[in-house]
CSV table of N, CA, C and O in Angstrom, one decimal:
chain,number,residue,atom,x,y,z
A,1,MET,N,-13.5,-10.7,14.5
A,1,MET,CA,-12.7,-9.7,15.3
A,1,MET,C,-13.7,-8.8,16.0
A,1,MET,O,-14.7,-8.3,15.4
A,2,SER,N,-13.4,-8.5,17.3
A,2,SER,CA,-14.4,-7.7,18.0
A,2,SER,C,-14.2,-6.3,17.7
A,2,SER,O,-13.1,-5.8,17.3
A,3,ALA,N,-15.2,-5.5,18.0
A,3,ALA,CA,-15.2,-4.0,17.7
A,3,ALA,C,-14.1,-3.3,18.4
A,3,ALA,O,-13.5,-2.3,17.9
A,4,ASP,N,-13.7,-3.7,19.6
A,4,ASP,CA,-12.7,-3.0,20.4
A,4,ASP,C,-11.3,-3.3,19.9
A,4,ASP,O,-10.4,-2.6,20.2
A,5,ARG,N,-11.1,-4.3,19.0
A,5,ARG,CA,-9.8,-4.6,18.4
A,5,ARG,C,-9.6,-3.9,17.1
A,5,ARG,O,-8.5,-4.0,16.5
A,6,ILE,N,-10.6,-3.3,16.5
A,6,ILE,CA,-10.5,-2.6,15.2
A,6,ILE,C,-9.8,-1.3,15.5
A,6,ILE,O,-10.3,-0.5,16.3
A,7,THR,N,-8.8,-1.0,14.7
A,7,THR,CA,-8.0,0.2,14.9
A,7,THR,C,-8.8,1.4,14.3
A,7,THR,O,-9.6,1.2,13.4
A,8,PRO,N,-8.6,2.6,14.7
A,8,PRO,CA,-9.2,3.8,14.1
A,8,PRO,C,-8.9,3.8,12.6
A,8,PRO,O,-9.8,4.2,11.8
A,9,ALA,N,-7.7,3.5,12.2
A,9,ALA,CA,-7.4,3.5,10.7
A,9,ALA,C,-8.2,2.5,10.0
A,9,ALA,O,-8.7,2.8,8.9
A,10,ALA,N,-8.4,1.3,10.5
A,10,ALA,CA,-9.3,0.3,9.9
A,10,ALA,C,-10.7,0.8,9.7
A,10,ALA,O,-11.3,0.6,8.7
A,11,ARG,N,-11.2,1.5,10.8
A,11,ARG,CA,-12.6,2.0,10.7
A,11,ARG,C,-12.7,3.0,9.6
A,11,ARG,O,-13.6,3.1,8.9
A,12,ASP,N,-11.6,3.9,9.5
A,12,ASP,CA,-11.6,4.9,8.4
A,12,ASP,C,-11.6,4.3,7.0
A,12,ASP,O,-12.3,4.7,6.2
A,13,GLU,N,-10.8,3.2,6.9
A,13,GLU,CA,-10.8,2.5,5.6
A,13,GLU,C,-12.1,1.9,5.2
A,13,GLU,O,-12.5,1.9,4.1
A,14,ASP,N,-12.8,1.4,6.2
A,14,ASP,CA,-14.1,0.8,6.0
A,14,ASP,C,-15.1,1.8,5.5
A,14,ASP,O,-16.0,1.5,4.7
A,15,ARG,N,-15.0,3.0,6.1
A,15,ARG,CA,-16.0,4.1,5.7
A,15,ARG,C,-15.6,4.8,4.4
A,15,ARG,O,-16.4,5.5,3.9
A,16,MET,N,-14.4,4.6,3.9
A,16,MET,CA,-13.9,5.3,2.8
A,16,MET,C,-14.6,4.8,1.5
A,16,MET,O,-14.7,3.6,1.3
A,17,ALA,N,-15.1,5.7,0.7
A,17,ALA,CA,-15.7,5.2,-0.6
A,17,ALA,C,-14.7,4.6,-1.5
A,17,ALA,O,-13.5,5.0,-1.5
A,18,PRO,N,-15.1,3.6,-2.3
A,18,PRO,CA,-14.2,2.9,-3.2
A,18,PRO,C,-13.7,3.8,-4.3
A,18,PRO,O,-12.6,3.7,-4.8
A,19,THR,N,-14.5,4.8,-4.7
A,19,THR,CA,-14.1,5.8,-5.7
A,19,THR,C,-14.4,7.2,-5.1
A,19,THR,O,-15.4,7.4,-4.4
A,20,VAL,N,-13.6,8.2,-5.6
A,20,VAL,CA,-13.9,9.6,-5.2
A,20,VAL,C,-13.7,10.4,-6.4
A,20,VAL,O,-13.1,10.0,-7.4
A,21,GLY,N,-14.3,11.6,-6.4
A,21,GLY,CA,-14.1,12.6,-7.4
A,21,GLY,C,-12.9,13.4,-7.3
A,21,GLY,O,-12.1,13.2,-6.3
A,22,LEU,N,-12.8,14.4,-8.1
A,22,LEU,CA,-11.6,15.3,-8.1
A,22,LEU,C,-11.4,16.0,-6.7
A,22,LEU,O,-10.3,16.0,-6.2
A,23,GLU,N,-12.5,16.6,-6.2
A,23,GLU,CA,-12.4,17.4,-5.0
A,23,GLU,C,-12.0,16.5,-3.8
A,23,GLU,O,-11.1,16.8,-3.0
A,24,GLU,N,-12.6,15.3,-3.7
A,24,GLU,CA,-12.3,14.3,-2.7
A,24,GLU,C,-10.9,13.8,-2.8
A,24,GLU,O,-10.2,13.6,-1.8
A,25,ALA,N,-10.4,13.5,-4.0
A,25,ALA,CA,-9.0,13.1,-4.2
A,25,ALA,C,-8.1,14.1,-3.8
A,25,ALA,O,-7.0,13.8,-3.1
A,26,ALA,N,-8.4,15.4,-4.1
A,26,ALA,CA,-7.5,16.5,-3.7
A,26,ALA,C,-7.4,16.6,-2.2
A,26,ALA,O,-6.4,16.8,-1.6
A,27,ALA,N,-8.6,16.4,-1.5
A,27,ALA,CA,-8.6,16.5,-0.1
A,27,ALA,C,-7.8,15.3,0.5
A,27,ALA,O,-7.1,15.5,1.5
A,28,LEU,N,-8.0,14.1,-0.1
A,28,LEU,CA,-7.2,13.0,0.4
A,28,LEU,C,-5.7,13.2,0.3
A,28,LEU,O,-5.0,12.8,1.2
A,29,LEU,N,-5.3,13.8,-0.8
A,29,LEU,CA,-3.9,14.0,-1.1
A,29,LEU,C,-3.4,15.3,-0.5
A,29,LEU,O,-2.2,15.6,-0.6
A,30,ARG,N,-4.3,16.1,0.1
A,30,ARG,CA,-3.9,17.4,0.7
A,30,ARG,C,-3.3,18.3,-0.3
A,30,ARG,O,-2.2,18.9,0.0
A,31,CYS,N,-3.9,18.4,-1.5
A,31,CYS,CA,-3.4,19.4,-2.5
A,31,CYS,C,-4.6,20.0,-3.2
A,31,CYS,O,-5.7,19.7,-3.0
A,32,HIS,N,-4.3,20.9,-4.1
A,32,HIS,CA,-5.3,21.6,-4.8
A,32,HIS,C,-5.9,20.8,-5.9
A,32,HIS,O,-5.2,20.0,-6.5
A,33,PRO,N,-7.2,20.9,-6.1
A,33,PRO,CA,-7.8,20.1,-7.2
A,33,PRO,C,-7.2,20.3,-8.6
A,33,PRO,O,-7.1,19.3,-9.4
A,34,ASP,N,-6.7,21.5,-8.9
A,34,ASP,CA,-6.1,21.7,-10.2
A,34,ASP,C,-4.8,20.8,-10.3
A,34,ASP,O,-4.5,20.4,-11.4
A,35,THR,N,-4.1,20.7,-9.2
A,35,THR,CA,-2.9,19.8,-9.2
A,35,THR,C,-3.2,18.4,-9.5
A,35,THR,O,-2.6,17.7,-10.3
A,36,VAL,N,-4.3,17.9,-8.8
A,36,VAL,CA,-4.8,16.5,-9.1
A,36,VAL,C,-5.2,16.4,-10.5
A,36,VAL,O,-4.8,15.4,-11.2
A,37,ARG,N,-5.9,17.3,-11.0
A,37,ARG,CA,-6.4,17.3,-12.4
A,37,ARG,C,-5.2,17.2,-13.4
A,37,ARG,O,-5.2,16.4,-14.3
A,38,LYS,N,-4.2,18.1,-13.2
A,38,LYS,CA,-3.1,18.1,-14.1
A,38,LYS,C,-2.3,16.8,-14.0
A,38,LYS,O,-1.9,16.3,-15.1
A,39,MET,N,-2.1,16.3,-12.8
A,39,MET,CA,-1.3,15.1,-12.7
A,39,MET,C,-2.1,13.9,-13.3
A,39,MET,O,-1.5,13.0,-13.9
A,40,ALA,N,-3.4,13.8,-13.1
A,40,ALA,CA,-4.2,12.7,-13.7
A,40,ALA,C,-4.2,12.8,-15.2
A,40,ALA,O,-4.0,11.8,-15.9
A,41,LYS,N,-4.3,14.0,-15.7
A,41,LYS,CA,-4.3,14.2,-17.2
A,41,LYS,C,-3.0,13.8,-17.8
A,41,LYS,O,-2.9,13.2,-18.9
A,42,ALA,N,-1.9,14.1,-17.1
A,42,ALA,CA,-0.6,13.7,-17.5
A,42,ALA,C,-0.2,12.2,-17.3
A,42,ALA,O,0.8,11.8,-17.7
A,43,GLY,N,-1.1,11.5,-16.6
A,43,GLY,CA,-0.9,10.1,-16.4
A,43,GLY,C,0.0,9.9,-15.2
A,43,GLY,O,0.5,8.7,-15.0
A,44,GLU,N,0.3,10.9,-14.4
A,44,GLU,CA,1.2,10.8,-13.2
A,44,GLU,C,0.4,10.2,-12.0
A,44,GLU,O,1.0,9.8,-11.0
A,45,LEU,N,-0.9,10.3,-12.0
A,45,LEU,CA,-1.8,9.9,-10.9
A,45,LEU,C,-2.8,9.0,-11.4
A,45,LEU,O,-3.4,9.2,-12.5
A,46,PRO,N,-3.1,7.9,-10.7
A,46,PRO,CA,-4.1,6.9,-11.2
A,46,PRO,C,-5.5,7.5,-11.1
A,46,PRO,O,-6.0,7.7,-10.1
A,47,GLY,N,-6.1,7.7,-12.3
A,47,GLY,CA,-7.5,8.1,-12.3
A,47,GLY,C,-8.0,8.1,-13.8
A,47,GLY,O,-7.2,7.8,-14.7
A,48,THR,N,-9.3,8.2,-14.0
A,48,THR,CA,-9.8,8.2,-15.3
A,48,THR,C,-11.0,9.2,-15.4
A,48,THR,O,-11.6,9.5,-14.4
A,49,LYS,N,-11.3,9.6,-16.6
A,49,LYS,CA,-12.5,10.4,-16.8
A,49,LYS,C,-13.6,9.5,-17.2
A,49,LYS,O,-13.5,8.6,-18.0
A,50,VAL,N,-14.7,9.8,-16.6
A,50,VAL,CA,-16.0,9.2,-16.9
A,50,VAL,C,-16.9,10.3,-17.3
A,50,VAL,O,-17.3,11.1,-16.4
A,51,GLY,N,-17.2,10.4,-18.6
A,51,GLY,CA,-17.9,11.6,-19.1
A,51,GLY,C,-17.0,12.8,-18.9
A,51,GLY,O,-15.8,12.9,-19.3
A,52,ARG,N,-17.5,13.8,-18.1
A,52,ARG,CA,-16.7,15.0,-17.9
A,52,ARG,C,-16.0,15.0,-16.5
A,52,ARG,O,-15.3,15.9,-16.2
A,53,ALA,N,-16.3,14.0,-15.7
A,53,ALA,CA,-15.8,14.0,-14.3
A,53,ALA,C,-14.6,13.0,-14.2
A,53,ALA,O,-14.5,12.0,-14.8
A,54,TRP,N,-13.6,13.4,-13.4
A,54,TRP,CA,-12.5,12.6,-13.0
A,54,TRP,C,-13.0,11.7,-11.9
A,54,TRP,O,-13.7,12.1,-11.0
A,55,VAL,N,-12.6,10.4,-12.0
A,55,VAL,CA,-12.9,9.4,-11.0
A,55,VAL,C,-11.6,8.7,-10.6
A,55,VAL,O,-10.8,8.4,-11.4
A,56,PHE,N,-11.4,8.6,-9.3
A,56,PHE,CA,-10.2,8.0,-8.7
A,56,PHE,C,-10.6,6.8,-7.8
A,56,PHE,O,-11.5,7.0,-6.9
A,57,HIS,N,-9.9,5.7,-7.9
A,57,HIS,CA,-10.1,4.6,-7.0
A,57,HIS,C,-9.3,4.9,-5.7
A,57,HIS,O,-8.1,5.1,-5.8
A,58,THR,N,-10.0,4.9,-4.6
A,58,THR,CA,-9.3,5.4,-3.4
A,58,THR,C,-8.1,4.5,-3.0
A,58,THR,O,-7.1,5.1,-2.7
A,59,GLN,N,-8.2,3.2,-3.1
A,59,GLN,CA,-7.1,2.4,-2.7
A,59,GLN,C,-5.9,2.6,-3.6
A,59,GLN,O,-4.8,2.6,-3.2
A,60,ARG,N,-6.1,2.8,-4.9
A,60,ARG,CA,-5.0,3.1,-5.8
A,60,ARG,C,-4.4,4.4,-5.5
A,60,ARG,O,-3.1,4.5,-5.6
A,61,LEU,N,-5.2,5.4,-5.2
A,61,LEU,CA,-4.6,6.7,-4.8
A,61,LEU,C,-3.7,6.5,-3.5
A,61,LEU,O,-2.6,7.0,-3.5
A,62,LEU,N,-4.2,5.7,-2.6
A,62,LEU,CA,-3.4,5.5,-1.3
A,62,LEU,C,-2.1,4.7,-1.6
A,62,LEU,O,-1.1,5.0,-1.1
A,63,GLN,N,-2.2,3.7,-2.5
A,63,GLN,CA,-1.0,3.0,-2.9
A,63,GLN,C,0.0,3.9,-3.7
A,63,GLN,O,1.2,3.8,-3.4
A,64,TRP,N,-0.5,4.7,-4.6
A,64,TRP,CA,0.3,5.7,-5.3
A,64,TRP,C,1.1,6.6,-4.3
A,64,TRP,O,2.3,6.8,-4.4
A,65,LEU,N,0.3,7.1,-3.3
A,65,LEU,CA,0.9,8.0,-2.3
A,65,LEU,C,1.9,7.2,-1.5
A,65,LEU,O,3.0,7.8,-1.2
A,66,ASP,N,1.6,6.0,-1.1
A,66,ASP,CA,2.6,5.2,-0.3
A,66,ASP,C,3.9,5.0,-1.1
A,66,ASP,O,5.0,5.1,-0.6
A,67,THR,N,3.7,4.6,-2.4
A,67,THR,CA,4.9,4.4,-3.2
A,67,THR,C,5.7,5.7,-3.4
A,67,THR,O,6.9,5.7,-3.3
A,68,ARG,N,5.0,6.8,-3.6
A,68,ARG,CA,5.7,8.1,-3.8
A,68,ARG,C,6.5,8.5,-2.5
A,68,ARG,O,7.6,8.9,-2.6
A,69,CYS,N,5.8,8.3,-1.4
A,69,CYS,CA,6.5,8.6,-0.1
A,69,CYS,C,7.8,7.7,0.1
A,69,CYS,O,8.8,8.2,0.5
A,70,ALA,N,7.6,6.4,-0.2
A,70,ALA,CA,8.8,5.5,-0.1
A,70,ALA,C,9.9,5.9,-1.0
A,70,ALA,O,11.1,5.9,-0.6
A,71,GLU,N,9.6,6.3,-2.3
A,71,GLU,CA,10.6,6.7,-3.2
A,71,GLU,C,11.3,8.0,-2.8
A,71,GLU,O,12.5,8.1,-2.9
A,72,ALA,N,10.5,8.9,-2.3
A,72,ALA,CA,11.0,10.2,-1.8
A,72,ALA,C,12.0,10.0,-0.6
A,72,ALA,O,13.0,10.6,-0.5
A,73,SER,N,11.6,9.0,0.3
A,73,SER,CA,12.4,8.7,1.4
A,73,SER,C,13.7,8.1,1.0
A,73,SER,O,14.8,8.5,1.5
A,74,LEU,N,13.7,7.2,0.0
A,74,LEU,CA,14.9,6.6,-0.5
A,74,LEU,C,15.8,7.6,-1.2
A,74,LEU,O,17.0,7.6,-1.0
A,75,SER,N,15.2,8.5,-1.9
A,75,SER,CA,15.9,9.5,-2.7
A,75,SER,C,16.6,10.5,-1.7
A,75,SER,O,17.8,10.8,-1.9
A,76,ARG,N,15.9,10.9,-0.6
A,76,ARG,CA,16.5,11.8,0.4
A,76,ARG,C,17.6,11.0,1.1
A,76,ARG,O,18.7,11.6,1.3
A,77,ARG,N,17.4,9.8,1.4
A,77,ARG,CA,18.4,9.0,2.1
A,77,ARG,C,19.7,8.9,1.2
A,77,ARG,O,20.8,9.0,1.7
A,78,GLY,N,19.5,8.6,-0.1
A,78,GLY,CA,20.6,8.5,-1.0
A,78,GLY,C,21.3,9.8,-1.1
A,78,GLY,O,22.6,9.8,-1.1
A,79,SER,N,20.6,10.9,-1.2
A,79,SER,CA,21.3,12.2,-1.3
A,79,SER,C,22.0,12.6,0.0
A,79,SER,O,23.1,13.2,0.0
A,80,ASP,N,21.4,12.2,1.1
A,80,ASP,CA,22.1,12.4,2.4
A,80,ASP,C,23.4,11.6,2.5
A,80,ASP,O,24.4,12.1,2.9
A,81,LEU,N,23.3,10.3,2.0
A,81,LEU,CA,24.6,9.5,2.0
A,81,LEU,C,25.6,10.1,1.0
A,81,LEU,O,26.8,10.1,1.4
A,82,ALA,N,25.2,10.5,-0.1
A,82,ALA,CA,26.1,11.1,-1.1
A,82,ALA,C,26.7,12.4,-0.5
A,82,ALA,O,27.9,12.6,-0.6
A,83,ALA,N,25.9,13.2,0.2
A,83,ALA,CA,26.4,14.4,0.8
A,83,ALA,C,27.4,14.1,1.9
A,83,ALA,O,28.5,14.7,2.1
A,84,GLY,N,27.1,13.0,2.7
A,84,GLY,CA,28.0,12.6,3.7
A,84,GLY,C,29.3,12.0,3.2
A,84,GLY,O,30.3,12.3,3.8
A,85,SER,N,29.2,11.3,2.1
A,85,SER,CA,30.5,10.7,1.6
A,85,SER,C,31.3,11.9,0.9
A,85,SER,O,32.5,11.8,1.0
A,86,ASP,N,30.7,12.9,0.4
A,86,ASP,CA,31.4,14.0,-0.2
A,86,ASP,C,32.1,14.8,0.9
A,86,ASP,O,33.2,15.2,0.8
A,87,LEU,N,31.4,15.0,2.0
A,87,LEU,CA,31.9,15.6,3.2
A,87,LEU,C,33.1,14.8,3.7
A,87,LEU,O,34.2,15.4,4.0
A,88,ALA,N,33.0,13.5,3.8
A,88,ALA,CA,34.0,12.7,4.3
A,88,ALA,C,35.3,12.8,3.4
A,88,ALA,O,36.4,12.9,3.9
A,89,ARG,N,35.1,12.8,2.1
A,89,ARG,CA,36.2,13.0,1.1
A,89,ARG,C,36.9,14.3,1.3
A,89,ARG,O,38.1,14.4,1.4
A,90,ARG,N,36.1,15.4,1.5
A,90,ARG,CA,36.7,16.7,1.7
A,90,ARG,C,37.5,16.8,3.0
A,90,ARG,O,38.6,17.4,3.1
A,91,LEU,N,36.9,16.2,4.1
A,91,LEU,CA,37.6,16.2,5.4
A,91,LEU,C,38.9,15.4,5.3
A,91,LEU,O,40.0,15.8,5.8
A,92,ALA,N,38.9,14.2,4.6
A,92,ALA,CA,40.1,13.4,4.4
A,92,ALA,C,41.2,14.2,3.6
A,92,ALA,O,42.3,14.2,4.0
A,93,ALA,N,40.8,14.9,2.6
A,93,ALA,CA,41.7,15.7,1.8
A,93,ALA,C,42.3,16.8,2.7
A,93,ALA,O,43.5,17.1,2.6
A,94,GLN,N,41.5,17.4,3.5
A,94,GLN,CA,42.0,18.5,4.4
A,94,GLN,C,43.0,17.9,5.4
A,94,GLN,O,44.0,18.5,5.6
A,95,ARG,N,42.7,16.7,6.0
A,95,ARG,CA,43.7,16.1,6.9
A,95,ARG,C,45.0,15.8,6.2
A,95,ARG,O,46.1,16.0,6.7
A,96,GLU,N,44.9,15.3,5.0
A,96,GLU,CA,46.1,15.0,4.2
A,96,GLU,C,46.9,16.2,3.9
A,96,GLU,O,48.1,16.2,4.0
A,97,ARG,N,46.2,17.3,3.6
A,97,ARG,CA,47.0,18.6,3.3
A,97,ARG,C,47.7,19.0,4.6
A,97,ARG,O,48.8,19.6,4.5
A,98,ARG,N,47.1,18.9,5.8
A,98,ARG,CA,47.7,19.3,7.0
A,98,ARG,C,49.0,18.4,7.3
A,98,ARG,O,49.9,18.9,7.9
A,99,ARG,N,48.9,17.1,7.0
A,99,ARG,CA,50.0,16.2,7.2
A,99,ARG,C,51.2,16.5,6.3
A,99,ARG,O,52.3,16.2,6.6
A,100,THR,N,50.9,16.9,5.1
A,100,THR,CA,51.9,17.1,4.0
A,100,THR,C,52.6,18.4,4.2
A,100,THR,O,52.0,19.4,4.2
A,101,PRO,N,54.0,18.4,4.4
A,101,PRO,CA,54.7,19.7,4.5
A,101,PRO,C,54.7,20.4,3.2
A,101,PRO,O,54.7,19.9,2.1
A,102,HIS,N,54.6,21.7,3.3
A,102,HIS,CA,54.5,22.6,2.1
A,102,HIS,C,55.9,22.9,1.6
A,102,HIS,O,56.8,23.2,2.1
């Protein structure tokens, strides 16, 4: 593959270290290091302690983030659909009340 065909994202991945520490993981995820530490300690985020330091595999962090984003998107879509069907039911009930003589 020629250099002009490599996308900027691919170049960034090539330069990305295979493992990062707590601060770098927090920067990658755009959150506070304490949040990363708490989530990793609780097993919510893929990472391990080596001695006193937290170590995170960069690709696993990105996979975790991708999965979390996809799940959040599906969840929002599902709640939007549920809200839409609830609204549809209320509107149908309203139309029915208007048609029915009192």
